[in-house]
């Protein structure tokens, strides 16, 4: 088998093609041959990818256009002697980028988590002798002996088995034990083949002899691990920030070139024109955006931690808010993640405690590890104690027998109690126990009633066991083939029970604009019964086989209409996620098994639970400490709140900065002097940015969190083109009043416009933070304090002793009054226009 085969190919291939013939002998390999094959095939370990150096990871994040703009602005500020701007911008970039780098450097833990899931030693035949060897030394052709409690150390074929039962839920999603036997059978997938054992599954009963055919990276387990170590595509948040950076870059280049060329054409001093153009570039750049984003996401992570969600990748908070499709397995999210007995009907179809008691006695005395079905029987027996029963003998489960037989005694009465596959048990019975305790002949009519009872439950996707007994007076042992002539008692019916909260949680998600899709390794019948129980709609069902027959294009065309994907293997889960993403959806995926890890990692938001396998937890962006979809719904609301606060700063920054810089660019061409000096522009920009640091703490408008959001650059441009020119209009009105009414000098002009500009920029945040009337949504005290506090700094700055060094001077009462009237008029008009300006910001 090729070590480069894709996981999907591995999973789909029929057995003869997948497991090539491996030369071995009945006594296993010789020590020399094992050493030779180890040199050829390599150790049975998950291969680690070369880890990218910390500084290389840091440098990769600096390639974001927005970060590059900040770095260029910082460099130019440093070269022109503006040391404070140089240090401030550099500090902000390094801090925010460094936090992201350290927060998200978790990929190297994945291979370690995989290795921790694997047994350290195993028993293998070498030179005809069973010896214990390190798992890492296994090679194709080795013959391995497995017993209950062992982890399967490689992929292989079953050579012999004695009542072998395997738990492979972490690989296939199937919650019930799987029987393994040497006989091959037709199977669409390797995971369904009875004669295949897979690396990472575990033996829970019986024994098995396995021929190793694939080790290390060539196993399904290893290929899943390899897929987790590939570089992830940019997340929805990263793509949005990149588009924002490109937008700001274009605006910056346009204004800087316009000013520089206009000034040079007018014969202005080149150095002065260059410094002014640089100041405009810095003024247009939202220096604090990385910090605002990091603080907003960190605040969101804190609030989600209080809601029992561990956030591993900060930007996943935003991505969860943007999610419009949630793919989830049923186990633990829609169900309670444990098998429970839901019925134990007797012959008449009503629950019979005698049926439950007989099955529990059999389960209690069965040797070996208890299966989930046995545990469910014993859990039910807690309310109906089994005191007084004593075990005399047992015949364990076998694939030929498909049943467990126990000889037990209570109060002098000895019974042979048998439970197992219903059709097998019924075939061994010639009598039945009626509800009143009478023993009646098992005629054709009663057999038909029993078969109908079985089919009714099985048709709902429930798992059944048949229970029978017979009198064993005077006997102390079970004879071989002594199960004939049984009395049929009834059935025990099992299910992974649905969660009480699942229906309301899914309703919350649907109301928030998120469609929930169930992707399970379990059968369609089981999943449909669950969804019916939870009263959740199912428009269309697709199985793993259906997915396998579709091309990527055909799958993408159908995937949106499907609510249930059943019998889905890891590679097909991955295909479903990618098909949804191809259709433009932001996809969250919840999973807990090794088989879920590739889809968890590929989804825009990968979610796991604290009880999941190490691999799934390490692949996830978020970990739910409370396995409840209501927690996800809370996280969605938090993600949208975080996004809304980030967008407040972005809208403020792009519109206000663009408006002010547009005013300065145009005024610098018309006026015989610069409207603000380069230093004053930087002071204006710094005070404004600092006034907005309370935004991450703010409340969000309900309309901003009602539906999935997206980075809508067109809506942002529309907002900027409405609010930016509005700001410029009042700037022009200020210029006209200062020059034509008050006939002020240059220093007074610059001081007055500085004050007017600061007031309009800072105060408008209280208006555009909500779509409705600003007084209906009270701002957070932190935002109020920072905005009004730094506005106060801007207002008193011209009156400070050092104001002259910055080019400021005192303002008269009349000028201050004029500024107050213009600011009030601006805010009134901004409140009226914000609705049309913000239209589209909550749309996808």
PDB file of N, CA, C and O in Angstrom, residues 8 87 109 185 301 327 368 477 484 590 647:
ATOM      1  N   UNK A   8      -8.920   9.638   1.839  1.00  0.00           N
ATOM      2  CA  UNK A   8     -10.182   9.285   1.201  1.00  0.00           C
ATOM      3  C   UNK A   8     -10.037   8.009   0.391  1.00  0.00           C
ATOM      4  O   UNK A   8     -10.910   7.138   0.413  1.00  0.00           O
ATOM      5  N   UNK A  87       7.295  54.601  17.665  1.00  0.00           N
ATOM      6  CA  UNK A  87       7.283  53.643  18.772  1.00  0.00           C
ATOM      7  C   UNK A  87       5.879  53.117  19.053  1.00  0.00           C
ATOM      8  O   UNK A  87       5.685  51.921  19.314  1.00  0.00           O
ATOM      9  N   UNK A 109       1.092  20.156  18.930  1.00  0.00           N
ATOM     10  CA  UNK A 109       0.581  19.246  19.958  1.00  0.00           C
ATOM     11  C   UNK A 109      -0.249  18.118  19.368  1.00  0.00           C
ATOM     12  O   UNK A 109      -0.534  17.134  20.045  1.00  0.00           O
ATOM     13  N   UNK A 185     -16.426 -10.033   4.155  1.00  0.00           N
ATOM     14  CA  UNK A 185     -17.795  -9.787   3.727  1.00  0.00           C
ATOM     15  C   UNK A 185     -17.810  -8.559   2.836  1.00  0.00           C
ATOM     16  O   UNK A 185     -16.891  -7.756   2.844  1.00  0.00           O
ATOM     17  N   UNK A 301     -13.452  36.068  24.625  1.00  0.00           N
ATOM     18  CA  UNK A 301     -12.962  34.787  25.149  1.00  0.00           C
ATOM     19  C   UNK A 301     -13.217  34.671  26.645  1.00  0.00           C
ATOM     20  O   UNK A 301     -13.562  33.597  27.156  1.00  0.00           O
ATOM     21  N   UNK A 327     -22.520  22.026  11.456  1.00  0.00           N
ATOM     22  CA  UNK A 327     -22.518  20.578  11.247  1.00  0.00           C
ATOM     23  C   UNK A 327     -22.144  19.916  12.570  1.00  0.00           C
ATOM     24  O   UNK A 327     -21.148  20.284  13.195  1.00  0.00           O
ATOM     25  N   UNK A 368     -15.300 -10.538  31.396  1.00  0.00           N
ATOM     26  CA  UNK A 368     -14.680  -9.607  30.450  1.00  0.00           C
ATOM     27  C   UNK A 368     -15.205  -8.189  30.625  1.00  0.00           C
ATOM     28  O   UNK A 368     -15.996  -7.895  31.537  1.00  0.00           O
ATOM     29  N   UNK A 477     -23.538 -27.055  35.609  1.00  0.00           N
ATOM     30  CA  UNK A 477     -22.736 -26.668  34.449  1.00  0.00           C
ATOM     31  C   UNK A 477     -23.633 -26.541  33.224  1.00  0.00           C
ATOM     32  O   UNK A 477     -24.720 -27.112  33.157  1.00  0.00           O
ATOM     33  N   UNK A 484     -31.007 -25.103  23.319  1.00  0.00           N
ATOM     34  CA  UNK A 484     -32.284 -25.378  22.668  1.00  0.00           C
ATOM     35  C   UNK A 484     -33.385 -25.493  23.719  1.00  0.00           C
ATOM     36  O   UNK A 484     -33.132 -25.680  24.902  1.00  0.00           O
ATOM     37  N   UNK A 590     -18.861  20.430  14.850  1.00  0.00           N
ATOM     38  CA  UNK A 590     -18.668  19.881  16.203  1.00  0.00           C
ATOM     39  C   UNK A 590     -18.408  18.391  16.086  1.00  0.00           C
ATOM     40  O   UNK A 590     -19.182  17.666  15.450  1.00  0.00           O
ATOM     41  N   UNK A 647     -16.567  46.376  14.263  1.00  0.00           N
ATOM     42  CA  UNK A 647     -17.064  47.178  13.146  1.00  0.00           C
ATOM     43  C   UNK A 647     -17.325  48.626  13.561  1.00  0.00           C
ATOM     44  O   UNK A 647     -17.235  49.536  12.727  1.00  0.00           O
TER      45      UNK A 647
END
